PDB file of C-alpha atoms in Angstrom:
ATOM      1  CA  MET A 647      87.657  87.845  79.355  1.00 33.00           C
ATOM      2  CA  ILE A 648      89.299  87.187  82.752  1.00 37.00           C
ATOM      3  CA  SER A 649      87.016  85.793  85.436  1.00 41.00           C
ATOM      4  CA  GLU A 650      86.472  88.035  88.421  1.00 40.00           C
ATOM      5  CA  GLU A 651      87.930  85.237  90.495  1.00 57.00           C
ATOM      6  CA  HIS A 652      91.198  85.154  88.591  1.00 64.00           C
ATOM      7  CA  LEU A 653      93.798  87.783  87.728  1.00 78.00           C
ATOM      8  CA  LEU A 654      95.083  85.875  84.706  1.00 84.00           C
ATOM      9  CA  SER A 655      93.333  84.167  81.838  1.00 87.00           C
ATOM     10  CA  LYS A 656      94.095  80.499  81.199  1.00 86.00           C
ATOM     11  CA  ASP A 657      96.505  81.442  78.403  1.00 88.00           C
ATOM     12  CA  GLU A 658      98.249  84.093  80.516  1.00 88.00           C
ATOM     13  CA  LEU A 659      98.651  81.673  83.420  1.00 87.00           C
ATOM     14  CA  SER A 660     100.144  79.140  81.033  1.00 87.00           C
ATOM     15  CA  ARG A 661     102.650  81.694  79.739  1.00 89.00           C
ATOM     16  CA  LEU A 662     103.586  82.723  83.259  1.00 89.00           C
ATOM     17  CA  THR A 663     104.153  79.193  84.555  1.00 87.00           C
ATOM     18  CA  GLU A 664     106.079  78.280  81.396  1.00 89.00           C
ATOM     19  CA  PHE A 665     108.366  81.287  81.962  1.00 89.00           C
ATOM     20  CA  VAL A 666     109.053  80.152  85.541  1.00 89.00           C
ATOM     21  CA  TYR A 667     109.525  76.543  84.394  1.00 89.00           C
ATOM     22  CA  ARG A 668     112.079  77.459  81.728  1.00 87.00           C
ATOM     23  CA  ARG A 669     114.033  79.530  84.221  1.00 87.00           C
ATOM     24  CA  THR A 670     113.926  77.183  87.218  1.00 89.00           C
ATOM     25  CA  GLY A 671     112.699  73.689  86.318  1.00 87.00           C
ATOM     26  CA  MET A 672     109.834  74.160  88.811  1.00 85.00           C
ATOM     27  CA  ARG A 673     106.414  73.218  87.470  1.00 82.00           C
ATOM     28  CA  PHE A 674     103.344  74.972  88.904  1.00 79.00           C
ATOM     29  CA  GLU A 675     100.213  73.133  87.829  1.00 72.00           C
ATOM     30  CA  LYS A 676      96.592  74.310  87.869  1.00 69.00           C
ATOM     31  CA  LYS A 677      96.173  73.431  91.542  1.00 70.00           C
ATOM     32  CA  LYS A 678      98.822  76.064  92.275  1.00 78.00           C
ATOM     33  CA  ARG A 679      96.930  78.757  90.369  1.00 83.00           C
ATOM     34  CA  TYR A 680      96.239  80.923  93.418  1.00 82.00           C
ATOM     35  CA  TYR A 681      99.889  80.709  94.490  1.00 83.00           C
ATOM     36  CA  ALA A 682     101.111  81.796  91.042  1.00 86.00           C
ATOM     37  CA  GLU A 683      98.550  84.561  90.594  1.00 89.00           C
ATOM     38  CA  ARG A 684      99.221  86.034  94.000  1.00 88.00           C
ATOM     39  CA  ARG A 685     102.917  86.362  93.286  1.00 89.00           C
ATOM     40  CA  VAL A 686     102.537  87.891  89.866  1.00 91.00           C
ATOM     41  CA  ALA A 687      99.915  90.291  91.243  1.00 90.00           C
ATOM     42  CA  GLU A 688     102.409  91.494  93.847  1.00 91.00           C
ATOM     43  CA  ARG A 689     105.081  92.067  91.204  1.00 93.00           C
ATOM     44  CA  MET A 690     102.640  93.816  88.834  1.00 92.00           C
ATOM     45  CA  ALA A 691     101.570  96.158  91.642  1.00 92.00           C
ATOM     46  CA  ALA A 692     105.202  96.838  92.570  1.00 93.00           C
ATOM     47  CA  THR A 693     106.144  97.742  88.998  1.00 93.00           C
ATOM     48  CA  GLY A 694     102.985  99.731  88.247  1.00 93.00           C
ATOM     49  CA  VAL A 695     102.086  97.936  85.011  1.00 90.00           C
ATOM     50  CA  ARG A 696      98.512  98.033  83.761  1.00 87.00           C
ATOM     51  CA  ASP A 697      98.011  94.387  82.759  1.00 90.00           C
ATOM     52  CA  PHE A 698      99.786  91.078  82.300  1.00 91.00           C
ATOM     53  CA  ALA A 699     100.708  91.773  78.671  1.00 91.00           C
ATOM     54  CA  GLU A 700     102.631  94.852  79.789  1.00 93.00           C
ATOM     55  CA  TYR A 701     104.254  92.905  82.604  1.00 92.00           C
ATOM     56  CA  GLN A 702     105.305  90.133  80.228  1.00 91.00           C
ATOM     57  CA  SER A 703     106.988  92.727  78.026  1.00 92.00           C
ATOM     58  CA  LEU A 704     108.774  94.070  81.092  1.00 93.00           C
ATOM     59  CA  LEU A 705     110.074  90.582  81.917  1.00 92.00           C
ATOM     60  CA  ARG A 706     111.630  90.332  78.467  1.00 91.00           C
ATOM     61  CA  LEU A 707     113.383  93.691  78.827  1.00 91.00           C
ATOM     62  CA  ASP A 708     114.336  93.812  82.506  1.00 93.00           C
ATOM     63  CA  ALA A 709     116.514  90.958  83.805  1.00 92.00           C
ATOM     64  CA  ALA A 710     116.356  92.349  87.344  1.00 93.00           C
ATOM     65  CA  GLU A 711     112.544  92.177  87.356  1.00 94.00           C
ATOM     66  CA  ALA A 712     112.674  88.646  85.948  1.00 93.00           C
ATOM     67  CA  GLN A 713     114.908  87.704  88.889  1.00 93.00           C
ATOM     68  CA  ARG A 714     112.550  89.383  91.365  1.00 93.00           C
ATOM     69  CA  LEU A 715     109.658  87.341  89.958  1.00 93.00           C
ATOM     70  CA  ILE A 716     111.662  84.126  90.281  1.00 91.00           C
ATOM     71  CA  ASN A 717     112.561  85.077  93.859  1.00 89.00           C
ATOM     72  CA  SER A 718     108.873  85.454  94.661  1.00 89.00           C
ATOM     73  CA  PHE A 719     108.165  81.876  93.515  1.00 87.00           C
ATOM     74  CA  THR A 720     110.766  80.142  95.662  1.00 85.00           C
ATOM     75  CA  VAL A 721     109.836  78.380  98.902  1.00 76.00           C
ATOM     76  CA  ASN A 722     112.187  79.209 101.780  1.00 77.00           C
ATOM     77  CA  GLU A 723     110.853  76.999 104.564  1.00 77.00           C
ATOM     78  CA  THR A 724     113.768  75.730 106.673  1.00 90.00           C
ATOM     79  CA  TYR A 725     115.428  75.781 110.080  1.00 95.00           C
ATOM     80  CA  PHE A 726     118.700  74.771 111.764  1.00 97.00           C
ATOM     81  CA  TYR A 727     119.469  71.036 112.156  1.00 97.00           C
ATOM     82  CA  ARG A 728     116.591  70.046 109.906  1.00 95.00           C
ATOM     83  CA  GLU A 729     116.679  66.278 109.182  1.00 95.00           C
ATOM     84  CA  GLU A 730     119.451  65.887 111.744  1.00 97.00           C
ATOM     85  CA  HIS A 731     119.929  62.213 110.880  1.00 97.00           C
ATOM     86  CA  GLN A 732     121.587  63.276 107.622  1.00 98.00           C
ATOM     87  CA  LEU A 733     124.039  65.456 109.527  1.00 98.00           C
ATOM     88  CA  ARG A 734     124.888  62.450 111.707  1.00 98.00           C
ATOM     89  CA  CYS A 735     125.405  60.432 108.542  1.00 98.00           C
ATOM     90  CA  LEU A 736     127.683  63.155 107.181  1.00 98.00           C
ATOM     91  CA  SER A 737     130.047  63.089 110.168  1.00 98.00           C
ATOM     92  CA  ARG A 738     129.852  59.356 110.970  1.00 98.00           C
ATOM     93  CA  SER A 739     129.824  57.783 107.499  1.00 98.00           C
ATOM     94  CA  LEU A 740     130.172  60.074 104.492  1.00 98.00           C
ATOM     95  CA  LEU A 741     133.167  62.194 105.443  1.00 98.00           C
ATOM     96  CA  PRO A 742     135.198  59.316 106.910  1.00 98.00           C
ATOM     97  CA  ASP A 743     134.801  57.589 103.543  1.00 98.00           C
ATOM     98  CA  VAL A 744     135.564  60.771 101.568  1.00 98.00           C
ATOM     99  CA  VAL A 745     138.845  61.465 103.407  1.00 98.00           C
ATOM    100  CA  ARG A 746     140.070  57.872 103.318  1.00 96.00           C
ATOM    101  CA  GLY A 747     143.435  58.091 101.594  1.00 90.00           C
ATOM    102  CA  ARG A 748     143.614  61.878 101.713  1.00 96.00           C
ATOM    103  CA  ARG A 749     146.354  63.754 103.507  1.00 97.00           C
ATOM    104  CA  PRO A 750     145.988  66.376 106.251  1.00 97.00           C
ATOM    105  CA  GLY A 751     145.227  69.749 104.716  1.00 97.00           C
ATOM    106  CA  ASP A 752     143.556  68.304 101.613  1.00 98.00           C
ATOM    107  CA  LEU A 753     140.387  69.992 100.371  1.00 98.00           C
ATOM    108  CA  VAL A 754     136.940  68.589 101.235  1.00 98.00           C
ATOM    109  CA  ARG A 755     134.031  70.320  99.475  1.00 98.00           C
ATOM    110  CA  ILE A 756     130.395  70.294 100.646  1.00 98.00           C
ATOM    111  CA  TRP A 757     127.572  71.979  98.737  1.00 98.00           C
ATOM    112  CA  SER A 758     124.157  72.964 100.074  1.00 98.00           C
ATOM    113  CA  MET A 759     121.721  73.794  97.294  1.00 96.00           C
ATOM    114  CA  PRO A 760     119.160  75.201  97.466  1.00 94.00           C
ATOM    115  CA  CYS A 761     120.466  76.797 100.648  1.00 96.00           C
ATOM    116  CA  SER A 762     117.483  79.133 101.116  1.00 95.00           C
ATOM    117  CA  THR A 763     118.292  81.685 103.832  1.00 96.00           C
ATOM    118  CA  GLY A 764     121.374  79.830 105.020  1.00 97.00           C
ATOM    119  CA  GLU A 765     120.177  77.565 107.822  1.00 97.00           C
ATOM    120  CA  GLU A 766     121.318  74.367 106.088  1.00 97.00           C
ATOM    121  CA  PRO A 767     124.941  75.285 105.183  1.00 98.00           C
ATOM    122  CA  TYR A 768     125.439  76.961 108.563  1.00 98.00           C
ATOM    123  CA  SER A 769     123.996  73.808 110.186  1.00 98.00           C
ATOM    124  CA  ILE A 770     126.589  71.737 108.336  1.00 98.00           C
ATOM    125  CA  ALA A 771     129.375  74.014 109.597  1.00 98.00           C
ATOM    126  CA  LEU A 772     128.031  73.927 113.166  1.00 98.00           C
ATOM    127  CA  TRP A 773     127.538  70.174 113.133  1.00 98.00           C
ATOM    128  CA  LEU A 774     131.056  69.457 111.915  1.00 98.00           C
ATOM    129  CA  LEU A 775     132.606  71.811 114.454  1.00 97.00           C
ATOM    130  CA  GLU A 776     130.687  70.059 117.228  1.00 97.00           C
ATOM    131  CA  ASN A 777     130.663  66.459 116.012  1.00 97.00           C
ATOM    132  CA  TRP A 778     133.503  65.664 113.570  1.00 98.00           C
ATOM    133  CA  ALA A 779     136.845  65.350 115.323  1.00 96.00           C
ATOM    134  CA  MET A 780     138.736  65.625 112.010  1.00 97.00           C
ATOM    135  CA  VAL A 781     137.221  68.983 111.010  1.00 97.00           C
ATOM    136  CA  ASP A 782     140.490  70.849 111.624  1.00 96.00           C
ATOM    137  CA  VAL A 783     142.636  68.219 109.907  1.00 97.00           C
ATOM    138  CA  TYR A 784     141.277  68.994 106.431  1.00 98.00           C
ATOM    139  CA  HIS A 785     140.472  72.151 104.511  1.00 97.00           C
ATOM    140  CA  VAL A 786     136.667  71.964 104.577  1.00 98.00           C
ATOM    141  CA  GLU A 787     134.927  74.276 102.104  1.00 98.00           C
ATOM    142  CA  ILE A 788     131.161  74.735 102.489  1.00 98.00           C
ATOM    143  CA  VAL A 789     129.245  76.465  99.695  1.00 98.00           C
ATOM    144  CA  GLY A 790     125.598  77.497  99.869  1.00 98.00           C
ATOM    145  CA  SER A 791     123.698  78.420  96.721  1.00 97.00           C
ATOM    146  CA  ASP A 792     120.178  79.251  95.686  1.00 96.00           C
ATOM    147  CA  ILE A 793     118.346  80.649  92.692  1.00 94.00           C
ATOM    148  CA  ASP A 794     116.696  83.229  94.993  1.00 94.00           C
ATOM    149  CA  THR A 795     119.035  86.223  95.294  1.00 94.00           C
ATOM    150  CA  ASP A 796     117.014  87.657  98.203  1.00 94.00           C
ATOM    151  CA  ALA A 797     117.518  84.400 100.108  1.00 95.00           C
ATOM    152  CA  ILE A 798     121.267  84.548  99.400  1.00 96.00           C
ATOM    153  CA  ALA A 799     121.418  88.083 100.827  1.00 96.00           C
ATOM    154  CA  ALA A 800     119.573  86.948 103.967  1.00 96.00           C
ATOM    155  CA  ALA A 801     121.961  84.008 104.346  1.00 97.00           C
ATOM    156  CA  GLN A 802     124.962  86.306 104.134  1.00 97.00           C
ATOM    157  CA  ALA A 803     123.435  88.524 106.816  1.00 97.00           C
ATOM    158  CA  GLY A 804     123.118  85.461 109.078  1.00 97.00           C
ATOM    159  CA  ARG A 805     120.397  86.758 111.406  1.00 97.00           C
ATOM    160  CA  TYR A 806     117.655  84.378 112.583  1.00 97.00           C
ATOM    161  CA  GLY A 807     114.527  84.322 114.706  1.00 96.00           C
ATOM    162  CA  PRO A 808     113.319  81.844 117.361  1.00 96.00           C
ATOM    163  CA  ARG A 809     111.642  79.408 114.942  1.00 95.00           C
ATOM    164  CA  ALA A 810     114.772  78.900 112.839  1.00 97.00           C
ATOM    165  CA  LEU A 811     116.882  78.406 115.965  1.00 97.00           C
ATOM    166  CA  SER A 812     114.473  76.232 117.953  1.00 96.00           C
ATOM    167  CA  LYS A 813     116.270  72.890 117.347  1.00 95.00           C
ATOM    168  CA  LEU A 814     119.725  74.127 118.345  1.00 97.00           C
ATOM    169  CA  PRO A 815     121.130  73.147 121.774  1.00 95.00           C
ATOM    170  CA  ALA A 816     121.627  76.070 124.159  1.00 95.00           C
ATOM    171  CA  GLU A 817     125.403  75.600 124.192  1.00 96.00           C
ATOM    172  CA  VAL A 818     125.523  75.856 120.378  1.00 96.00           C
ATOM    173  CA  LEU A 819     123.418  79.013 120.423  1.00 96.00           C
ATOM    174  CA  ASP A 820     125.611  80.623 123.034  1.00 95.00           C
ATOM    175  CA  GLY A 821     128.840  79.496 121.383  1.00 97.00           C
ATOM    176  CA  TYR A 822     128.148  80.534 117.795  1.00 98.00           C
ATOM    177  CA  PHE A 823     125.553  83.317 117.922  1.00 98.00           C
ATOM    178  CA  GLU A 824     125.638  86.878 119.184  1.00 97.00           C
ATOM    179  CA  PRO A 825     123.282  87.781 122.057  1.00 96.00           C
ATOM    180  CA  GLU A 826     119.639  88.326 121.102  1.00 94.00           C
ATOM    181  CA  ARG A 827     118.769  91.712 119.643  1.00 94.00           C
ATOM    182  CA  ASP A 828     115.308  92.745 118.409  1.00 93.00           C
ATOM    183  CA  GLY A 829     114.103  89.155 118.742  1.00 94.00           C
ATOM    184  CA  THR A 830     116.844  87.681 116.534  1.00 96.00           C
ATOM    185  CA  ARG A 831     120.364  86.327 116.908  1.00 98.00           C
ATOM    186  CA  GLU A 832     123.230  86.797 114.469  1.00 98.00           C
ATOM    187  CA  ILE A 833     125.840  84.179 113.655  1.00 97.00           C
ATOM    188  CA  ILE A 834     129.332  85.114 114.824  1.00 98.00           C
ATOM    189  CA  THR A 835     131.718  86.427 112.166  1.00 97.00           C
ATOM    190  CA  ASP A 836     134.042  83.409 112.227  1.00 95.00           C
ATOM    191  CA  LEU A 837     131.176  81.066 111.406  1.00 96.00           C
ATOM    192  CA  LYS A 838     129.835  83.367 108.687  1.00 96.00           C
ATOM    193  CA  GLU A 839     133.229  83.324 107.041  1.00 95.00           C
ATOM    194  CA  SER A 840     133.263  79.519 107.016  1.00 96.00           C
ATOM    195  CA  VAL A 841     130.456  79.391 104.418  1.00 98.00           C
ATOM    196  CA  ARG A 842     130.551  80.937 100.928  1.00 98.00           C
ATOM    197  CA  PHE A 843     127.230  81.900  99.336  1.00 98.00           C
ATOM    198  CA  VAL A 844     126.731  82.191  95.583  1.00 96.00           C
ATOM    199  CA  PRO A 845     123.653  82.250  93.327  1.00 95.00           C
ATOM    200  CA  CYS A 846     123.155  79.101  91.270  1.00 95.00           C
ATOM    201  CA  ASN A 847     120.373  77.465  89.279  1.00 93.00           C
ATOM    202  CA  LEU A 848     120.044  73.667  89.319  1.00 94.00           C
ATOM    203  CA  ALA A 849     118.296  73.836  85.943  1.00 90.00           C
ATOM    204  CA  ASP A 850     121.234  75.706  84.381  1.00 92.00           C
ATOM    205  CA  GLY A 851     124.186  73.463  83.599  1.00 91.00           C
ATOM    206  CA  ALA A 852     126.596  76.357  83.097  1.00 93.00           C
ATOM    207  CA  SER A 853     125.962  77.875  86.535  1.00 92.00           C
ATOM    208  CA  MET A 854     126.327  74.423  88.106  1.00 94.00           C
ATOM    209  CA  ALA A 855     129.575  73.644  86.299  1.00 94.00           C
ATOM    210  CA  ALA A 856     131.053  77.015  87.254  1.00 95.00           C
ATOM    211  CA  LEU A 857     131.305  75.914  90.893  1.00 96.00           C
ATOM    212  CA  GLY A 858     133.321  72.777  90.174  1.00 97.00           C
ATOM    213  CA  GLN A 859     132.910  69.379  91.821  1.00 98.00           C
ATOM    214  CA  PHE A 860     132.012  68.502  95.400  1.00 98.00           C
ATOM    215  CA  ASP A 861     132.490  65.525  97.694  1.00 98.00           C
ATOM    216  CA  VAL A 862     129.024  65.837  99.263  1.00 98.00           C
ATOM    217  CA  ILE A 863     125.946  67.666  97.949  1.00 98.00           C
ATOM    218  CA  PHE A 864     122.822  68.355  99.981  1.00 98.00           C
ATOM    219  CA  CYS A 865     119.926  68.946  97.572  1.00 97.00           C
ATOM    220  CA  ARG A 866     116.879  68.481  99.752  1.00 95.00           C
ATOM    221  CA  ASN A 867     113.212  69.117  98.999  1.00 91.00           C
ATOM    222  CA  LEU A 868     113.762  70.766  95.605  1.00 92.00           C
ATOM    223  CA  LEU A 869     113.104  67.956  93.137  1.00 92.00           C
ATOM    224  CA  ILE A 870     109.548  67.643  94.489  1.00 89.00           C
ATOM    225  CA  TYR A 871     108.782  70.868  92.588  1.00 87.00           C
ATOM    226  CA  PHE A 872     110.173  69.499  89.293  1.00 91.00           C
ATOM    227  CA  ASP A 873     108.433  67.404  86.673  1.00 90.00           C
ATOM    228  CA  GLU A 874     109.914  64.204  85.241  1.00 92.00           C
ATOM    229  CA  GLU A 875     111.823  65.952  82.472  1.00 92.00           C
ATOM    230  CA  SER A 876     113.401  68.620  84.665  1.00 93.00           C
ATOM    231  CA  ARG A 877     114.283  66.009  87.314  1.00 95.00           C
ATOM    232  CA  LYS A 878     116.333  64.131  84.730  1.00 95.00           C
ATOM    233  CA  VAL A 879     118.104  67.347  83.751  1.00 95.00           C
ATOM    234  CA  ALA A 880     118.768  68.090  87.410  1.00 95.00           C
ATOM    235  CA  ALA A 881     120.103  64.569  87.981  1.00 96.00           C
ATOM    236  CA  ASN A 882     122.600  65.003  85.151  1.00 96.00           C
ATOM    237  CA  HIS A 883     123.737  68.345  86.576  1.00 97.00           C
ATOM    238  CA  LEU A 884     124.082  66.907  90.079  1.00 97.00           C
ATOM    239  CA  HIS A 885     126.043  63.948  88.741  1.00 97.00           C
ATOM    240  CA  GLY A 886     128.444  66.308  87.006  1.00 97.00           C
ATOM    241  CA  ALA A 887     128.795  68.415  90.153  1.00 98.00           C
ATOM    242  CA  LEU A 888     129.865  65.427  92.277  1.00 98.00           C
ATOM    243  CA  ALA A 889     133.452  64.258  92.378  1.00 97.00           C
ATOM    244  CA  PRO A 890     133.838  60.555  91.495  1.00 96.00           C
ATOM    245  CA  GLY A 891     132.498  58.582  94.463  1.00 96.00           C
ATOM    246  CA  GLY A 892     130.860  61.686  95.940  1.00 98.00           C
ATOM    247  CA  TYR A 893     127.596  61.552  97.868  1.00 98.00           C
ATOM    248  CA  LEU A 894     124.196  63.160  97.266  1.00 98.00           C
ATOM    249  CA  CYS A 895     121.699  63.728 100.103  1.00 98.00           C
ATOM    250  CA  LEU A 896     118.063  64.261  99.101  1.00 97.00           C
ATOM    251  CA  GLY A 897     114.933  65.053 101.097  1.00 93.00           C
ATOM    252  CA  HIS A 898     113.199  62.170 102.862  1.00 89.00           C
ATOM    253  CA  THR A 899     110.383  62.013 100.269  1.00 91.00           C
ATOM    254  CA  GLU A 900     112.744  62.085  97.275  1.00 94.00           C
ATOM    255  CA  SER A 901     114.464  59.180  95.511  1.00 94.00           C
ATOM    256  CA  MET A 902     117.157  59.369  92.854  1.00 95.00           C
ATOM    257  CA  SER A 903     116.610  55.683  92.037  1.00 91.00           C
ATOM    258  CA  ARG A 904     113.394  56.588  90.202  1.00 88.00           C
ATOM    259  CA  ILE A 905     115.105  59.337  88.207  1.00 94.00           C
ATOM    260  CA  SER A 906     118.583  58.236  87.145  1.00 95.00           C
ATOM    261  CA  ASP A 907     120.829  55.169  87.034  1.00 95.00           C
ATOM    262  CA  GLN A 908     123.952  57.314  87.478  1.00 96.00           C
ATOM    263  CA  PHE A 909     123.832  56.964  91.266  1.00 97.00           C
ATOM    264  CA  GLN A 910     124.200  54.024  93.631  1.00 97.00           C
ATOM    265  CA  LEU A 911     121.836  53.912  96.594  1.00 97.00           C
ATOM    266  CA  CYS A 912     123.823  53.662  99.841  1.00 97.00           C
ATOM    267  CA  ARG A 913     122.212  52.655 103.133  1.00 97.00           C
ATOM    268  CA  PHE A 914     124.085  53.909 106.183  1.00 98.00           C
ATOM    269  CA  PRO A 915     123.037  53.496 109.832  1.00 97.00           C
ATOM    270  CA  ASP A 916     121.757  57.078 109.981  1.00 97.00           C
ATOM    271  CA  ALA A 917     120.462  57.809 106.474  1.00 97.00           C
ATOM    272  CA  ILE A 918     120.044  56.723 102.863  1.00 97.00           C
ATOM    273  CA  THR A 919     122.219  58.609 100.386  1.00 98.00           C
ATOM    274  CA  TYR A 920     123.221  58.306  96.730  1.00 98.00           C
ATOM    275  CA  ARG A 921     126.774  57.852  95.491  1.00 98.00           C
ATOM    276  CA  ARG A 922     128.001  58.958  92.085  1.00 97.00           C
ATOM    277  CA  CYS A 923     128.716  55.845  90.007  1.00 92.00           C
TER     278      CYS A 923
END
């Protein structure tokens, strides 16, 4: 019997969180019960099912609904120039090291994942245009990816409100965004075309490998949602996705040193990063 306070029984909640865990690597413990129940309740109402058993059957049969459920569990809290010190590190330390020995026109690949609604990969593009004098010397490819297909669609649309834009200097806003319309501003076409967005799942080795190797990967504030086992899986996938000597940037509360010995901690003037051994 389900308590009046809870939509799901203990067993049903366990099955739900295990489904999300297997698909994403994200672990939602008991303290996140309200968060999980609220999201599944929204999806059950949207699909018109009678109970969780019926919804679970739907998840097995309908890949699109399974994706919509996963989308509902992702956290898309971000804004432009977030953790700006890492962007300074990118232009002052990481990229100068990456291009050492490369010729003009050579490919430099940067990956933002999870990219959420696009603020991070667009921030990388903006920052390099404004702060890296060599940006036009090399063929810089920026890829943004996320497991949330709704977030990917929003990133491709490139339209943002005041909160997301609040850290950007006025000259950057005026130079790279269309005039305000309906309370939002849209990124100019040239900048949109400088970033490629694709769905990808850090917990899925095949989807990671499909995108090839990168010189720099930003993977910030995702591993905090993983447990120890899925962090180790993620570390292996990130290691494989980095070119030899490539750099990994994590969130300020995350540390690869506690997860894997496949990376060398690198202290730069602006930020701590991890280099593929």
